[in-house]
mmCIF file of C-alpha atoms in Angstrom:
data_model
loop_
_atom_site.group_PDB
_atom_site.id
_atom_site.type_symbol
_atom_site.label_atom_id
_atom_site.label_comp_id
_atom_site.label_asym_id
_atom_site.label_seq_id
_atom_site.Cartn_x
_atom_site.Cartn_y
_atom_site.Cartn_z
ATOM 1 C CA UNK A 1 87.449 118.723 294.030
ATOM 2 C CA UNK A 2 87.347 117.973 290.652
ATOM 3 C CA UNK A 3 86.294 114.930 288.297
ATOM 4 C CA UNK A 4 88.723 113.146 286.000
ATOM 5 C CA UNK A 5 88.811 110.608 283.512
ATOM 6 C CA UNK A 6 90.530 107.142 284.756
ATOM 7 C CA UNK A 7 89.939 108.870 288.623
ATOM 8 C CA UNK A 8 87.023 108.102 290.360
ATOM 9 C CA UNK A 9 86.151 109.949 293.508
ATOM 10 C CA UNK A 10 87.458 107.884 296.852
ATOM 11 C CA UNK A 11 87.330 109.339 299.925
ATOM 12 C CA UNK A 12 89.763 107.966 301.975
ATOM 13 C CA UNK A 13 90.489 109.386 305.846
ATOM 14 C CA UNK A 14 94.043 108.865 306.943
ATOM 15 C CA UNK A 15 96.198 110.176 309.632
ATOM 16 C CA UNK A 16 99.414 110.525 309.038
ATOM 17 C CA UNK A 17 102.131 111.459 312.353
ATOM 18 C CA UNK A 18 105.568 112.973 311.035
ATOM 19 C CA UNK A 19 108.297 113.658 313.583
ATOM 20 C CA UNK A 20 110.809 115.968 312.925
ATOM 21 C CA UNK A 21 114.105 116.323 314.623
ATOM 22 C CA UNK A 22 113.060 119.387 316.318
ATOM 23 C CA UNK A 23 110.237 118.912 318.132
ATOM 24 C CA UNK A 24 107.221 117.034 317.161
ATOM 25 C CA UNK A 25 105.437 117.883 313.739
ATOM 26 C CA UNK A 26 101.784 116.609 313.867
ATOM 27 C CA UNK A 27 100.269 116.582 310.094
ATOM 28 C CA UNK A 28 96.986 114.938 309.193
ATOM 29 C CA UNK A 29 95.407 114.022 305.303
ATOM 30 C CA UNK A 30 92.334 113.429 304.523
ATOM 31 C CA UNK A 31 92.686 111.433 300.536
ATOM 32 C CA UNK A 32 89.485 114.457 298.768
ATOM 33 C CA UNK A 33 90.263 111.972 295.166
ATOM 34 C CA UNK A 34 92.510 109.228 293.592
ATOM 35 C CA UNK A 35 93.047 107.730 290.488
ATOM 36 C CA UNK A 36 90.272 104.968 289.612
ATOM 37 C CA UNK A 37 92.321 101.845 289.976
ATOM 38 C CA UNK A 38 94.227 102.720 293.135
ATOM 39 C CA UNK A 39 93.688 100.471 295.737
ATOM 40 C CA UNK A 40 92.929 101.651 299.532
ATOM 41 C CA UNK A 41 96.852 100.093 299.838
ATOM 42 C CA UNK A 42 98.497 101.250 296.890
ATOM 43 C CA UNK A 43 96.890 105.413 298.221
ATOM 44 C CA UNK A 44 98.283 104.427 301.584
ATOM 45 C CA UNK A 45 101.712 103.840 300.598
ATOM 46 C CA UNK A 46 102.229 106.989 298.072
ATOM 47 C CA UNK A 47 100.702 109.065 300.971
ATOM 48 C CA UNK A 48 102.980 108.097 303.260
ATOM 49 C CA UNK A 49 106.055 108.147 301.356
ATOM 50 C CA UNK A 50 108.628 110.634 302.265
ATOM 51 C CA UNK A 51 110.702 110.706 298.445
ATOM 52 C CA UNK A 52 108.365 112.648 296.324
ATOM 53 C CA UNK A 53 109.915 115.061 294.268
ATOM 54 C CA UNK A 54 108.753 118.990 294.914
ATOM 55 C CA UNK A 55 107.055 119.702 290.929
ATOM 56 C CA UNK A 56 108.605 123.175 291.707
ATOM 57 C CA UNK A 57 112.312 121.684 291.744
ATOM 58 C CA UNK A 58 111.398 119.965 287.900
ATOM 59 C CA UNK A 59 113.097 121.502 285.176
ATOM 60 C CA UNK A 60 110.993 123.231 282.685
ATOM 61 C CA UNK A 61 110.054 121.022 279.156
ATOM 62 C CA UNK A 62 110.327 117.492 281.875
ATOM 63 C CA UNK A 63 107.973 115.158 279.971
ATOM 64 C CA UNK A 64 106.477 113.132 283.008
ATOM 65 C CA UNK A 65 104.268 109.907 281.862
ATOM 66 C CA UNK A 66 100.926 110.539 283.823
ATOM 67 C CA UNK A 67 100.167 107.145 285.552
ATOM 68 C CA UNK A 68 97.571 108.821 288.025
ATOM 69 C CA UNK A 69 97.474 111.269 290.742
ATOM 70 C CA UNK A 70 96.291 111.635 294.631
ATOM 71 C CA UNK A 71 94.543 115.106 295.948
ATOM 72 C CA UNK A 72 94.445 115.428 299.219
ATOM 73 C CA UNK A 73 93.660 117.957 302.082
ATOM 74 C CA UNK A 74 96.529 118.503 305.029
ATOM 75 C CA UNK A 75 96.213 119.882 307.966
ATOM 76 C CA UNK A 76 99.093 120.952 310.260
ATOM 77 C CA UNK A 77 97.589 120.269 313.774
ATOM 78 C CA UNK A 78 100.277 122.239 315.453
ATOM 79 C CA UNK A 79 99.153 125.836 313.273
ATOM 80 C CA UNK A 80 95.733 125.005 312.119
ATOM 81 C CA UNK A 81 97.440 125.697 308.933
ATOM 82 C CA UNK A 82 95.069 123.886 305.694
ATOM 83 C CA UNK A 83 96.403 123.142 302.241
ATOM 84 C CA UNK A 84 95.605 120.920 299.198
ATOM 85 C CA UNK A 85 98.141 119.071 298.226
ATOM 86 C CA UNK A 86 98.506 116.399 294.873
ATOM 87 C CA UNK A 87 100.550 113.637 294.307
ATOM 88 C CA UNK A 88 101.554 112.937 290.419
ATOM 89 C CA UNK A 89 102.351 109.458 290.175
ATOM 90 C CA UNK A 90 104.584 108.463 287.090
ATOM 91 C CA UNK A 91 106.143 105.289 285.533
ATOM 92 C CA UNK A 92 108.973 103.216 287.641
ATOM 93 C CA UNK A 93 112.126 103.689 287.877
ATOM 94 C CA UNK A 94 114.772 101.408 286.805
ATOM 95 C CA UNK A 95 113.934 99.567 290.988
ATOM 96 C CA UNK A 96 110.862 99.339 290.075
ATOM 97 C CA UNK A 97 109.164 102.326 292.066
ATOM 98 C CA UNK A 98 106.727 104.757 290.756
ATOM 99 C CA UNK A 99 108.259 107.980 290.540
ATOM 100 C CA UNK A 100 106.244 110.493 292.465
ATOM 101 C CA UNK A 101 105.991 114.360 292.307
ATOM 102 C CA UNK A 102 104.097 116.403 294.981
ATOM 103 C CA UNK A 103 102.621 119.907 294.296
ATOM 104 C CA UNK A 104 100.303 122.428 296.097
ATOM 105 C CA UNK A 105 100.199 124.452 292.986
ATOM 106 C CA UNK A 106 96.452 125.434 291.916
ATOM 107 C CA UNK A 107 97.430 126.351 288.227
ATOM 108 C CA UNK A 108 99.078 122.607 288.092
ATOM 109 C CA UNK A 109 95.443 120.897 289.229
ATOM 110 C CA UNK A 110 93.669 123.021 286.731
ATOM 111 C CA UNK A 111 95.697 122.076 284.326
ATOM 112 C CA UNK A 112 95.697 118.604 284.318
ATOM 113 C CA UNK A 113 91.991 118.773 285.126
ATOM 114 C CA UNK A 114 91.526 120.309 281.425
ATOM 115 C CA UNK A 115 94.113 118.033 279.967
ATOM 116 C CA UNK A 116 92.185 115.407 281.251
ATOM 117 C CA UNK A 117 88.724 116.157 280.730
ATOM 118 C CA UNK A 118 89.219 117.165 277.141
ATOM 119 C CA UNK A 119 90.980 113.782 276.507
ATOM 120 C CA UNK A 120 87.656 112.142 277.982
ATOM 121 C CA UNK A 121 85.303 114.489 276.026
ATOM 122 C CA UNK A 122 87.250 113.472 272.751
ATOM 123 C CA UNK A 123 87.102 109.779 273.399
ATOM 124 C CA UNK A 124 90.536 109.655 273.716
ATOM 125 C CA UNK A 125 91.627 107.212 276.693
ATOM 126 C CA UNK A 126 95.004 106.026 275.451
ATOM 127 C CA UNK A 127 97.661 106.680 278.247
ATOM 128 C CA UNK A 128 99.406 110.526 278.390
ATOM 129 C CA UNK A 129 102.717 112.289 279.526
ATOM 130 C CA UNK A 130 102.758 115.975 280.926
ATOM 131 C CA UNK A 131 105.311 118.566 280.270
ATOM 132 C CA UNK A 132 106.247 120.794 282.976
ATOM 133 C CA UNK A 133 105.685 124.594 281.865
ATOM 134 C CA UNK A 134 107.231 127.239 284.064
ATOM 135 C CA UNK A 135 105.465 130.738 283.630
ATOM 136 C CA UNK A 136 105.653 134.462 285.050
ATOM 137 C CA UNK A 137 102.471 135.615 286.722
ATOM 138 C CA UNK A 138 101.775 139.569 285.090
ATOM 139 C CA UNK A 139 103.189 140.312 288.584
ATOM 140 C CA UNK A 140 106.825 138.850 287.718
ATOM 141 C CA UNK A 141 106.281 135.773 289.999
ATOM 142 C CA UNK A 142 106.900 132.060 288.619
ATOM 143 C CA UNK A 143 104.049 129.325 288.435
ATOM 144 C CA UNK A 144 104.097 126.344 287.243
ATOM 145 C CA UNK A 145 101.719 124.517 284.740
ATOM 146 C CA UNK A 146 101.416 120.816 282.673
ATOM 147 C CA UNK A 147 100.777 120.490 279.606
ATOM 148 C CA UNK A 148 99.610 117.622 276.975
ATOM 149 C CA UNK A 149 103.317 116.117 275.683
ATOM 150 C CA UNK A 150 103.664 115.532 272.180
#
């Protein structure tokens, strides 16, 4: 878990039951960090959303205006299976609902993390976007990564 500026640490338990047409899927999160400002409500409802856009599906140069994010643990009960997963949360849409992007992708926490920290080390808390990078691994595979938009 990391720390970043304008996201305090908020431990929030929450299970979350998802059924699937075939069969029952049982999935629970535990919240590991929010954005400071997010109200116990406000992490409820992005958690349980179901419209969240997969980061991988986001064309690469997207400039998304950072408006805060959710980490949080998941466990599939069914496989034992454990993953982190984070929530970018971005500016409403044209209904009025924050536009949210999910992501298990390590290199895209790290790089937000940085992004983030070096804005707080430079005094800098004005309010950011993130550009989706795209990358090949030295083994030929794609990852993706954020960085600071101009």
């Amino acid at each position: 878990v990391f720390n970043i500026l304008y996201c305090g640490y908020k431990p929030i338990l929450q299970q979350l039951k998802n059924k699937k047409k075939k069969g029952e899927l049982k999935m629970s999160a535990k919240v590991l960090e929010a954005s400071e400002g997010l109200t116990a409500r406000q992490i409820l409802g992005f958690t349980s959303r179901n419209d969240a856009t997969p980061l991988k599906e986001v064309e690469k140069g997207t400039v998304i205006p950072y408006c805060g994010h959710i980490l949080q643990e998941i466990v599939n009960e069914s496989t034992g299976e454990v993953f982190t997963s984070m929530l970018l949360i971005s500016e409403p849409d044209e209904n009025g609902i924050r536009k949210l992007y999910a992501t298990r992708s390590e290199s895209v926490r790290k790089s937000l993390k940085e992004i983030i920290d070096t804005l707080k080390d430079m005094g800098d808390n004005d309010p950011f976007s993130v550009s989706v990078d795209k990358l090949k691994s030295k083994n030929g595979r794609e990852f993706i990564t954020l960085s600071l938009a101009e």
